Structures are given as C-alpha cells and as structure tokens.
XYZ file of C-alpha atoms in Angstrom:
525
model
C 22.708 -18.379 1.765
C 24.924 -16.348 4.303
C 25.077 -13.352 1.667
C 21.385 -13.553 1.364
C 20.971 -13.733 5.448
C 23.271 -10.784 5.385
C 21.047 -8.546 3.133
C 18.067 -9.562 5.047
C 19.984 -8.372 8.388
C 21.022 -4.913 6.624
C 17.600 -4.423 5.320
C 15.710 -4.895 8.482
C 18.606 -2.561 10.229
C 18.199 0.026 7.537
C 14.191 -0.183 7.669
C 13.965 -0.137 11.172
C 15.505 3.156 11.694
C 13.219 4.707 9.233
C 9.955 2.932 9.775
C 8.032 5.536 12.020
C 4.599 7.106 12.061
C 4.375 9.093 8.802
C 1.873 11.481 7.706
C 0.674 13.526 4.562
C 1.823 11.063 2.126
C -0.385 10.246 -1.255
C 0.259 6.446 -2.073
C -0.065 3.682 0.359
C 1.418 0.319 -0.899
C 0.142 -2.836 0.224
C 2.157 -6.058 -0.137
C 0.084 -8.515 -2.514
C -1.259 -11.728 -0.876
C 0.231 -15.354 -2.223
C 3.667 -14.113 -2.658
C 6.303 -16.710 -1.926
C 6.678 -15.882 1.557
C 2.951 -15.338 2.524
C 1.796 -17.880 5.033
C -1.447 -18.851 3.231
C 0.866 -20.077 0.382
C 3.570 -21.819 1.949
C 1.906 -23.293 4.807
C 1.717 -27.187 4.845
C 2.900 -27.068 1.046
C 6.559 -27.356 1.044
C 8.905 -29.347 -1.015
C 8.582 -32.725 0.890
C 5.609 -33.381 -1.059
C 7.889 -34.201 -3.801
C 10.283 -36.299 -1.821
C 9.306 -39.705 -2.847
C 10.087 -42.037 -5.548
C 9.477 -40.608 -9.175
C 6.576 -43.183 -9.776
C 4.605 -41.712 -6.671
C 5.238 -38.192 -6.281
C 7.031 -35.964 -8.863
C 4.334 -32.941 -8.880
C 2.179 -31.189 -6.713
C -0.722 -28.657 -6.911
C -2.755 -26.765 -4.632
C -5.841 -24.361 -4.740
C -6.155 -21.825 -1.880
C -9.186 -19.798 -1.274
C -8.374 -16.710 0.857
C -9.982 -13.484 2.244
C -8.818 -10.621 4.150
C -9.662 -7.244 5.636
C -8.176 -4.406 7.584
C -8.302 -4.358 11.281
C -10.027 -1.230 12.944
C -6.514 0.082 14.445
C -5.360 -0.592 10.865
C -7.906 1.608 9.317
C -7.178 4.595 11.615
C -3.333 3.943 10.784
C -3.883 4.338 7.088
C -5.822 7.459 7.589
C -3.169 9.389 9.244
C -0.780 8.052 6.541
C -2.774 10.246 4.180
C -3.878 13.213 6.463
C -1.529 16.000 7.529
C 0.270 15.684 10.906
C -0.622 17.145 13.957
C -4.322 16.100 14.234
C -3.526 12.713 15.879
C -6.769 11.423 14.815
C -8.432 10.372 11.693
C -10.617 13.523 11.401
C -10.127 17.102 10.243
C -11.774 20.281 10.704
C -12.780 22.269 7.527
C -13.374 26.114 8.020
C -13.874 28.547 5.184
C -11.591 31.757 4.898
C -13.525 34.732 6.065
C -11.610 37.880 5.546
C -13.760 39.978 7.976
C -12.133 37.744 10.731
C -8.588 39.223 9.817
C -6.258 40.154 12.705
C -3.694 42.940 13.109
C -0.883 40.706 13.473
C 1.488 40.547 10.655
C 1.728 36.683 10.421
C -1.269 35.662 12.598
C -2.990 32.625 11.335
C -6.334 33.748 9.437
C -9.461 33.428 11.430
C -7.177 32.523 14.440
C -8.834 29.327 15.062
C -6.371 26.648 16.521
C -9.171 24.039 15.868
C -9.088 24.429 12.165
C -7.143 21.929 10.307
C -8.009 22.862 6.446
C -8.890 26.006 4.980
C -12.125 24.819 2.952
C -11.644 27.443 0.230
C -8.700 25.029 -1.142
C -11.342 22.569 -1.724
C -13.428 25.003 -3.951
C -15.938 25.548 -1.071
C -17.123 29.094 -0.978
C -20.438 29.838 0.721
C -22.815 33.015 0.975
C -21.908 33.678 4.506
C -18.135 32.906 4.326
C -18.620 30.764 7.532
C -18.616 27.117 6.441
C -17.702 24.890 9.044
C -17.344 20.916 8.821
C -16.016 18.038 10.808
C -15.047 15.140 8.543
C -13.421 11.741 9.433
C -11.947 9.211 7.184
C -12.290 5.500 7.366
C -9.985 3.451 4.981
C -10.358 -0.122 4.606
C -9.462 -2.872 2.047
C -11.017 -6.402 1.681
C -9.404 -8.913 -0.469
C -10.898 -12.233 -1.678
C -9.102 -14.534 -4.048
C -8.169 -17.952 -5.199
C -4.151 -18.896 -5.203
C -2.891 -21.541 -7.284
C 0.361 -23.207 -7.050
C 2.262 -26.179 -8.975
C 5.427 -28.079 -8.260
C 7.269 -30.095 -10.580
C 10.231 -32.409 -10.027
C 12.820 -31.605 -12.821
C 15.488 -34.187 -11.868
C 16.098 -36.784 -9.062
C 19.013 -37.932 -7.065
C 20.341 -41.721 -6.656
C 17.936 -42.092 -3.595
C 14.801 -41.106 -5.609
C 14.614 -37.608 -3.851
C 14.026 -34.384 -5.534
C 17.040 -32.364 -7.081
C 16.028 -29.649 -9.337
C 12.480 -28.535 -9.294
C 10.145 -26.107 -10.641
C 7.351 -23.976 -9.205
C 4.560 -21.658 -11.001
C 2.371 -19.551 -8.736
C -0.465 -16.900 -9.374
C -3.512 -15.724 -7.550
C -6.824 -14.410 -9.078
C -8.009 -11.678 -6.705
C -10.731 -9.231 -6.086
C -9.310 -6.228 -4.250
C -11.932 -3.784 -2.905
C -10.365 -0.504 -1.255
C -12.670 2.448 0.079
C -11.929 5.617 2.199
C -15.550 6.097 3.876
C -15.584 9.858 4.297
C -18.158 10.810 7.094
C -18.921 14.598 7.216
C -20.793 16.413 9.974
C -21.635 20.134 8.601
C -21.596 22.068 11.601
C -22.423 25.449 9.523
C -23.113 25.272 5.863
C -22.459 29.144 5.257
C -26.050 29.499 3.737
C -25.035 27.474 0.674
C -22.633 27.963 -1.871
C -22.197 31.078 -3.989
C -23.602 31.403 -7.363
C -22.638 34.588 -8.734
C -19.111 33.295 -10.007
C -17.495 30.050 -10.846
C -14.612 28.490 -8.659
C -11.730 26.453 -9.011
C -11.047 24.878 -12.478
C -13.831 27.007 -14.123
C -16.495 24.795 -12.217
C -19.097 25.810 -9.821
C -18.139 25.884 -6.133
C -19.238 22.966 -3.848
C -21.074 23.070 -0.441
C -19.461 20.289 1.207
C -16.171 18.382 1.586
C -17.768 15.135 0.496
C -18.731 16.932 -2.797
C -15.369 18.432 -3.133
C -13.430 15.127 -3.173
C -16.085 13.993 -5.968
C -15.394 17.200 -7.916
C -15.537 16.083 -11.848
C -12.827 18.615 -12.501
C -10.519 16.823 -10.290
C -8.185 14.373 -12.390
C -6.506 12.912 -9.200
C -6.834 12.471 -5.797
C -10.469 12.137 -5.575
C -12.343 9.769 -2.685
C -15.317 7.657 -4.124
C -18.402 8.444 -2.047
C -19.689 5.086 -2.559
C -17.284 3.697 -0.215
C -16.073 1.077 -2.634
C -13.612 0.775 -5.284
C -13.044 -2.805 -6.722
C -11.131 -4.499 -9.097
C -10.920 -8.181 -10.405
C -7.840 -9.509 -11.791
C -4.671 -12.083 -12.396
C -2.164 -10.923 -9.673
C 1.249 -11.362 -10.518
C 2.816 -14.622 -11.838
C 5.669 -16.236 -9.995
C 8.139 -18.708 -11.825
C 10.984 -20.179 -9.838
C 13.741 -22.996 -10.248
C 15.183 -24.648 -7.110
C 17.385 -27.314 -5.934
C 17.023 -29.554 -2.981
C 20.325 -29.764 -1.135
C 19.331 -32.132 1.897
C 16.361 -34.294 2.179
C 14.986 -36.223 5.412
C 14.617 -39.841 4.693
C 11.035 -39.646 5.934
C 9.167 -37.066 3.615
C 6.098 -37.396 5.481
C 7.591 -35.698 8.339
C 9.150 -32.921 6.042
C 11.869 -32.085 8.289
C 15.690 -31.732 7.923
C 16.088 -30.489 4.441
C 17.413 -27.615 2.358
C 15.866 -25.985 -0.602
C 17.030 -22.794 -2.490
C 15.576 -21.097 -5.480
C 15.671 -18.404 -7.831
C 12.769 -16.775 -9.661
C 11.309 -13.959 -11.495
C 7.943 -11.754 -10.799
C 5.982 -11.234 -14.118
C 3.297 -8.262 -13.589
C 0.119 -9.308 -14.997
C -1.922 -7.005 -12.341
C -2.755 -3.409 -12.410
C -0.713 -0.423 -11.607
C -1.811 2.978 -10.034
C -3.551 5.529 -11.777
C -3.971 8.103 -8.839
C -7.323 8.959 -10.079
C -8.590 8.086 -6.331
C -6.791 7.883 -2.956
C -5.959 4.477 -1.643
C -7.159 2.844 -5.232
C -7.100 -0.919 -5.122
C -3.982 -2.316 -6.745
C -3.701 -6.149 -8.351
C -0.177 -7.352 -7.719
C 3.101 -5.426 -7.108
C 1.967 -2.229 -8.919
C 3.182 -3.368 -12.353
C 6.601 -4.225 -11.384
C 8.788 -6.652 -12.807
C 10.928 -8.466 -10.134
C 13.470 -10.931 -9.212
C 13.123 -13.339 -6.194
C 15.685 -15.648 -4.133
C 15.362 -17.498 -1.037
C 16.195 -20.445 1.080
C 14.065 -22.913 3.397
C 15.751 -24.695 6.125
C 13.920 -27.510 7.919
C 15.160 -29.968 10.636
C 13.648 -32.509 13.383
C 13.549 -31.398 17.082
C 11.452 -34.087 18.569
C 10.290 -37.442 17.635
C 8.190 -39.997 19.902
C 6.146 -42.643 18.320
C 3.951 -41.216 15.641
C 4.479 -37.899 16.541
C 7.451 -35.711 14.844
C 8.158 -32.011 15.428
C 10.284 -29.776 13.166
C 11.178 -26.473 12.724
C 11.525 -24.516 9.665
C 13.301 -21.212 8.811
C 12.395 -19.634 5.324
C 14.035 -16.551 4.080
C 12.932 -14.542 1.006
C 14.548 -11.478 -0.735
C 12.720 -9.688 -3.504
C 13.916 -6.879 -6.032
C 11.531 -4.926 -8.068
C 12.426 -2.983 -11.198
C 11.270 0.753 -11.805
C 8.289 1.606 -14.115
C 6.480 4.914 -14.403
C 3.334 5.881 -12.611
C 1.323 8.766 -11.890
C 1.824 10.018 -8.338
C 0.684 13.257 -6.333
C 3.028 15.171 -4.064
C 3.029 17.965 -1.408
C 5.543 20.971 -1.261
C 8.463 20.912 1.191
C 7.064 22.084 4.628
C 3.472 22.264 3.633
C 1.661 19.183 4.412
C -1.520 18.319 2.274
C -0.338 21.192 -0.182
C -1.412 18.895 -2.812
C -4.916 20.123 -2.418
C -4.042 23.850 -2.218
C -5.744 26.085 -4.564
C -3.050 27.804 -7.160
C -3.052 29.866 -10.156
C -1.608 27.857 -13.188
C 0.629 30.419 -14.509
C 0.721 34.225 -14.629
C -2.170 34.632 -17.338
C -4.599 32.752 -15.148
C -3.743 35.379 -12.342
C -4.163 38.423 -14.651
C -7.691 37.072 -15.787
C -8.602 37.062 -12.024
C -7.114 40.388 -11.264
C -8.592 42.138 -14.362
C -12.041 40.740 -13.729
C -11.972 41.206 -9.672
C -12.401 37.206 -9.196
C -11.888 35.886 -5.892
C -12.887 32.200 -6.451
C -11.193 31.357 -9.645
C -7.904 29.491 -10.077
C -6.640 25.814 -10.401
C -7.159 23.065 -7.918
C -3.685 22.254 -6.591
C -4.246 18.486 -7.121
C -4.398 18.809 -10.930
C -1.048 20.564 -11.013
C 0.843 18.855 -8.110
C 0.360 15.351 -9.811
C 2.847 14.251 -12.342
C 4.188 11.087 -14.021
C 7.145 9.883 -11.998
C 9.592 6.964 -12.283
C 9.063 4.859 -9.007
C 12.113 2.470 -7.701
C 10.701 0.245 -4.876
C 14.079 -1.672 -4.745
C 14.665 -4.720 -2.005
C 12.212 -6.219 0.114
C 12.932 -9.241 2.635
C 11.309 -11.451 5.090
C 12.189 -14.336 7.439
C 9.649 -16.717 8.417
C 10.125 -19.309 11.374
C 7.397 -22.073 11.719
C 7.089 -25.082 14.105
C 5.578 -28.181 12.418
C 3.948 -31.117 14.347
C 3.277 -34.091 12.326
C 1.270 -37.184 13.305
C 1.646 -39.885 11.240
C -0.499 -42.805 10.640
C -0.550 -45.740 8.391
C -2.660 -44.063 5.518
C -3.050 -40.537 6.965
C -1.270 -37.731 8.567
C -2.202 -34.882 10.659
C -0.332 -31.705 10.613
C -0.353 -28.291 12.592
C 1.900 -25.435 11.626
C 2.409 -22.493 13.712
C 4.822 -19.423 12.500
C 6.048 -16.047 12.948
C 7.172 -13.790 9.787
C 9.163 -10.616 9.736
C 8.993 -8.472 6.583
C 10.898 -5.474 5.530
C 10.940 -3.167 2.518
C 13.066 -0.168 1.579
C 11.270 3.236 1.155
C 10.388 3.820 -2.623
C 12.441 6.392 -4.595
C 10.684 8.823 -6.901
C 11.813 11.007 -9.737
C 10.019 13.212 -12.441
C 10.805 11.866 -15.709
C 11.688 14.995 -17.350
C 14.210 17.579 -16.244
C 12.373 20.850 -17.557
C 10.227 23.056 -15.691
C 8.214 20.581 -13.601
C 5.660 23.031 -12.094
C 5.397 25.411 -15.438
C 5.064 28.616 -13.235
C 2.390 27.519 -10.786
C 1.823 30.167 -7.951
C -0.088 29.496 -4.568
C -3.045 31.444 -4.775
C -3.506 34.162 -2.050
C -6.591 33.824 0.258
C -8.181 36.827 -1.255
C -7.911 35.771 -4.944
C -7.696 38.678 -7.281
C -4.629 37.385 -8.849
C -2.680 37.487 -5.499
C -0.049 34.826 -4.739
C 1.145 33.984 -1.339
C 4.112 31.727 -0.995
C 3.790 31.499 2.848
C 0.442 30.147 2.758
C -0.502 26.468 3.793
C -3.504 24.377 3.733
C -4.496 25.517 7.002
C -3.055 29.185 7.514
C -3.232 32.345 5.679
C -0.929 35.281 5.825
C -2.787 38.595 4.982
C -0.002 40.832 5.481
C 2.253 38.462 3.213
C -0.162 38.698 0.363
C 1.376 40.091 -3.014
C -1.104 41.163 -5.666
C -0.728 40.500 -9.093
C -0.328 44.071 -10.142
C 2.729 44.257 -8.138
C 4.358 40.998 -8.790
C 3.455 37.233 -9.532
C 5.707 34.660 -7.587
C 5.535 31.199 -8.890
C 6.543 27.684 -6.914
C 9.923 26.642 -7.888
C 10.801 23.159 -8.675
C 12.898 22.784 -5.735
C 10.006 22.885 -3.485
C 8.547 19.735 -4.356
C 8.554 17.155 -1.499
C 9.450 13.845 -3.320
C 9.012 11.842 -0.174
C 5.459 12.518 -0.025
C 4.799 10.683 -3.253
C 6.661 7.668 -2.133
C 6.011 4.967 0.085
C 8.197 4.797 3.071
C 9.995 2.079 4.668
C 7.967 -0.754 5.901
C 8.452 -3.321 8.983
C 5.632 -5.677 9.647
C 4.862 -9.131 11.657
C 2.580 -11.893 10.883
C 1.667 -14.702 13.125
C -0.377 -17.430 11.614
C -1.536 -21.020 12.348
C -2.541 -23.724 10.015
C -4.181 -27.270 10.570
C -4.006 -29.849 7.805
C -4.934 -33.565 6.890
C -3.185 -35.814 4.158
C -4.407 -38.982 2.837
C -1.694 -41.166 1.574
C -2.865 -43.480 -1.288
C -1.890 -44.130 -4.969
C -3.033 -40.358 -5.607
C -2.274 -38.417 -2.137
C -4.377 -35.604 -1.310
C -4.481 -33.107 1.060
C -6.818 -30.230 2.809
C -6.002 -27.455 5.504
C -7.282 -24.251 6.860
C -5.432 -21.379 8.589
C -5.330 -17.998 9.661
C -3.076 -14.894 10.340
C -2.684 -11.500 11.870
C -0.401 -9.060 10.046
C 0.294 -6.052 12.429
C 3.080 -3.421 13.435
C 4.430 -1.964 16.544
C 2.158 0.738 17.757
C 3.918 4.007 16.313
C 4.363 2.708 12.931
C 1.791 3.104 10.129
C 3.490 2.606 7.163
C 2.456 -1.162 6.833
C -0.958 -2.512 6.607
C -2.722 -4.398 9.197
C -4.896 -7.117 8.582
C -6.414 -10.427 9.173
C -6.385 -13.388 6.668
C -8.011 -16.754 6.666
C -7.633 -19.515 4.083
C -8.638 -22.829 3.134
C -6.792 -25.359 0.835
C -6.777 -28.546 -0.986
C -4.162 -30.099 -3.154
C -2.980 -33.278 -4.527
C 0.647 -34.985 -5.281
C 0.769 -37.252 -8.449
C-alpha cells in the first residue's frame, strides 16, 4: 500500500508540473465513466455489503443508471484545446489570401491583418473576388448516457464469517454523443467560389468554412455539421480479485476496514479512427490495462443509531499501447495539420506546367498517420465521509466525497521508421508549384516563396510535432454526494441517488469538465 501511495504522489507531482493550458492538439482523451474510482460506481457500494455470515450475504449486485454532460466553461476549454494558440477564445477569423494586398516588406504577413487567424485558402476556399472573410466559433460538447452493472462475489471467508478473498466484475453499456457545433458568420462571401479550376485533392473549391470541414475529400479531421456523433456499445470490462484484511464488527456501518485488489481491463469498447475531430469513444480507446488499489475505512463518530466514518480509496491504472490513427502539426506551426501542401514534386510540377494556383493536397490527408500510442499510468485518490443511520430493519446512508485524478501525458511514435512525410512540401500561397517553408496557417511570406522551376523544398520528418498528436498530462477534481437506503431482510436490497461535478483549476484545459447524475438499485444475497 505504501508503494502505491508513493506512485500516486509521484504521478501527482509529475502531472501537476505539466498540466497547463494547451492549444493546437488533435486528440482529446476523456476518462470513461464507471471505472473503479468513479463516484457513480463506488458510492454506497463497498465491500461491507459482503461482510456478514455466508448464508446471508455472499454476493452483491448493483445496476446504475447514469448520465453526464459537459459544462459551458468546459466546452470552451475543449475548443481552445483543438484551436491554435493566441486567440484566447473559441472563435477564429478566416480570411482569404489576396495577392493584390501584398506589402513591400520582405517578411510581412500577407494582408497585414492582425485580426486574421487562419488563411482560408488552406481550407480549399477560393472565391471570385479573393476577399472571403468569415468568423467561426466552435462549441464542443459531450453527453453520455448508460447503465453500469457490477457484481461482487465472496470467494472465501474468515473464521469469524467475514469476507476474505472476493471477486468483482463490472461493465457499463453506454451511449456517447460528442459534437462540435460550428457556428459561422460569413462577413464577405467573396462573390462565391471560383469555378474555372479544381481545388485541393482535385475537388471543387468550397465557399464556407462549414463546407470545408465537411469535404468528402478529407479523410481525417472533419467536423460533422449535424452537431452530433454518437456511439453505443459495451465499454471496457473490469475484473478484480481482492482481499479484505480488516473488517469492522458491524457491517451495516461499513467503517473500519481494509480492502486491496488487483485486476485487469478488457477492451470491449471502441477506438479512435480520426475521421472526425472529438469523435465519441467507448471505454479506454481500445487499450488493455491492469489496475490495483486499496480502500481504507474507519469509524470516527458513533452516537446511538448514527455512525460516521471516513473512507480513503486509491487506484492506480496502467494502459498498454496500441496503434491508432492520429493527426499532427509541424513544430512551430500550430494548426498546420490543415495547411495546403504538395504531395511530392510530381504534383508541384503539374501545377507549374498548367499554371494552377488552387491545386494541391489538403494537409489533413498527409499529416495523419498510424501511430503507436502509450497512455502509461493514471492514479486517483478518493476521500469520502459516510454517515449511516441504522434502524432495526433499515439503514439510511449519506456519502460525501472528493476525488483527485491524475494521468501521465501520452507518448506517440510513428510505427515505421522510413520516410514518414514522403516528400510533402508546404505549398506557397500563390500556388504554381511553389513551396514555402516559412508559411504558417495564418501568415504568408511572399518574398520567401520558391517557385518549382527553381527548387522544390519538402518537409522533413524532423519537423513533426509529436506532442500535438498526444493527449497531455491531466489533473482534475470531482466533488460528489449520494443518498441511499437499505432494507434489511432475508434478501436485503438498496437504492441510492447521487451527483458529481468534475472540474479543473482555471488555466488547465486538458481534462474534461462535466456534471454527472445517477440512480442505482442493488441487492445482496
């Protein structure tokens, strides 16, 4: 137990130092509901349910109906997680490149407009008048609805009839609904999209940012304009073997006890496909894992029928790596996963020979690769106060708790070690086969442009920003409360309701902020 506590402290220290406001990342990982440490699972469902004579209580079962939704502030934080830094809000200004506005300064930003956040031409937007202007706001949201099932079984008993070794199996069936509602205010439509030539990926150009994020030619990184992506499924199954070292003589009070366990996580949920931004995931993203933990309870107050106790639960989890498709940015170029490119010198040569300005390849199609993802460790500490009012045939229970959750940042790596980007070049703003290494999602440097007939400059693999494809370190807090009732009989049963609020400190946006409510019923037999 001391070793597990040291691991938890180390993780908290390491994570706290890295958990800050982050921007321009491509994948947001959400901790699943109904894991061992989640309040909706552990509240009023502890091993004291098994700690009577084997003839009366050797098994326990609960069914928990739960639902959750992101908070308004949590939605804005998730938006900033995906968007480039600097704007400080969930909105971006898209403005089309116009060569007529070119300045004489060698390295001045094209259009010289500090209000511009994104050059719209990267998104295959090219209009007749070359002056498209749009303000776009992003509103991410997650809603989860599910039913969690948990079964506890006594395996062996001690001489006093209390539980020794025990087994637990748990799994939720969930509906996860993620969305990024994109609200666009087109200030200037530029006279509509051009029709005299095809745009990126050999597809027609588009006339709005909303259309751009829904392009069929994009293989990854899209946004569903219906504002709803939904998945149903069986989330990961947890199997645990535990041992009860100490049991309080009165099991109905459920205080003064020590339980330790070890278990595995069997991935039965879904995994990221990267077709859409902030896509719904069931479970732990397809990772197999192991878990270990302790639960310590002790009585602090007793007066008549009222018993008050304190619980301290620790849980450590390790998830093994698997392979996933992830998108990435280039080092020093936030949001560059959406930059227009030439997918090799052959494509640039065709643009040069045919004087094409709009042709090329959408960056999201070349800056997305199969990667090996290592989630590593996560840990949490849950403290709770239980007030139990015991009558002859019934028991009223109230639980109030606070949870601290920390998780290491993911580590990602490309599976093959060959030429990852395969001669991809950053397309110059003027097209015509030119490349421009200095260009960003916002700024164009016309004097730095190199035309294809002079030289084709490709992006090297050393420019890949692997951190942009990995979810960073997480630290979050959860406050919760639950009220329940147990009826004592030959076949005791119980029911409870509860709610929790998951939040982070103000600058941190790497963890989800949401509220959760639940109702549960169960039986011991």
